[in-house]
Amino acid sequence: MAAEELFIGLMSGTSLDGVDGVLADFSGGRIAVKSYATAQFPVALRAELLALNTPGDNELHRAALAGNGLARAYAGVVAQLLADSGTDAGAITALGAHGQTVRHRPLEFDEVGYTLQINNPSLLAELSGIDVVADFRSRDLAAGGQGAPLVPAFHRALFGRPDETVAVLNIGGISNLSLLPATNRPAGAPTVLGFDCGPGNALMDHWCQAHQGQPFDRGGQWAASGKVLPGLLAQLLADPYFARTPPKSTGRDLFNPDWLAAQLGTATMAHEDVQATLAELTAHACAADLKSYGKDSKLLIVCGGGALNDHLLARMRALLPGVTVAASTDHGLPPLQVEAAAFAWLARATVRREPGNLASVTGARGARVLGAIYPA
């Protein structure tokens, strides 16, 4: 029996709902999650992280303190993972901590652009006693890539099948699609493709918080109570991002409350109808991308918080006849564990000095070793 090869992955995504963490064993060429932990952000930290997505006063100072707060939140999840699994920190090779993306502007301004994840990996290494791998995206940007999405390489390792194309849709704050050709494909066959489709939960969560006082629409029940507004849906889908061809990535820099307010204007609409239309926007954009770029896929595996939205998945099934739309639970990992496991996998690649990006996904000039290591 192979000795354990243990890594921790931490993820706090654009939904800003908190931290998900996994302790994963990669021994024997497999991916096995030994423990999973999650924690909500403290209210003040969540508010500050959200505020830092837009320009404001004294940003450098506030971002530095938010990074400290995030490192402490991460460290709490790490401690829970170790306690739940009965594992000593010394047994963990490294942990991958993505940080909290607050700006993502690849290839803009000077043909390189930037992507900014708030974090304090040095403090996290100090608090956890474990080597930390962070700053995963900037190396890909330096090579001319988007720096995102990074999960398709992991999706291929976890969900890829030898004789069929599989599509994987992660619905966090932003939705991203991975198209995984059969792993035994002949030379010259299509390679892995992946890109951000557009908004996932971010706009729905914002609207639900503003008009229901709840952080998200549980199961999509509120959206299901409304009716889709065809004119509004068409207007939302007219944003140029949806017509762009991959490689492409996006974030709250574009799909944010100000964008939504500008789209809504001063028209009077029932709040539940807007929510139904925002759900349809996510479903329609993702389904359209699968039809355009993954026509031969008959299986769509959905992960991320959006996989728990029954209404959203029902709309995806309606828009994709002939495609099996299924949550990731029955195909490797539960939806809320997939992205955290991806950053454990990426941390392992960094430690082993193996590439973590896919140039076919990000548009980079080639494979690159991602991330920086902060020793404990």
XYZ file of N, CA and C in Angstrom, residues 201 204 217-221 223 279 305-314:
57
model
N -23.553 32.423 -9.540
C -24.456 32.783 -8.447
C -24.369 34.252 -8.033
N -27.448 36.526 -8.680
C -28.608 35.977 -7.967
C -28.467 36.183 -6.460
N -30.475 32.153 -2.678
C -31.814 31.628 -2.947
C -31.759 30.112 -2.787
N -32.129 29.629 -1.609
C -31.961 28.209 -1.300
C -32.774 27.336 -2.259
N -32.059 26.483 -2.973
C -32.708 25.590 -3.919
C -33.298 26.281 -5.130
N -33.110 27.605 -5.224
C -33.707 28.356 -6.321
C -35.204 28.529 -6.187
N -35.732 28.389 -4.953
C -37.180 28.423 -4.761
C -37.776 29.783 -5.108
N -36.514 32.031 -7.257
C -36.485 32.174 -8.712
C -37.612 31.372 -9.353
N -31.514 33.772 -12.929
C -31.251 32.326 -12.983
C -31.217 31.848 -14.431
N -21.433 25.754 -5.651
C -22.683 25.997 -4.934
C -23.905 25.947 -5.825
N -23.743 26.305 -7.112
C -24.876 26.273 -8.022
C -25.435 24.889 -8.249
N -24.647 23.855 -7.970
C -25.133 22.478 -8.117
C -26.212 22.153 -7.095
N -26.331 22.978 -6.046
C -27.348 22.772 -5.016
C -28.624 23.550 -5.320
N -28.641 24.277 -6.442
C -29.797 25.074 -6.846
C -30.662 24.215 -7.767
N -31.698 23.599 -7.203
C -32.532 22.662 -7.969
C -33.187 23.331 -9.172
N -33.633 24.561 -8.990
C -34.273 25.272 -10.099
C -33.294 25.503 -11.236
N -32.079 25.896 -10.903
C -31.065 26.164 -11.929
C -30.746 24.895 -12.712
N -30.579 23.782 -12.004
C -30.299 22.525 -12.691
C -31.477 22.083 -13.556
N -32.700 22.334 -13.091
C -33.873 21.993 -13.894
C -33.894 22.802 -15.189
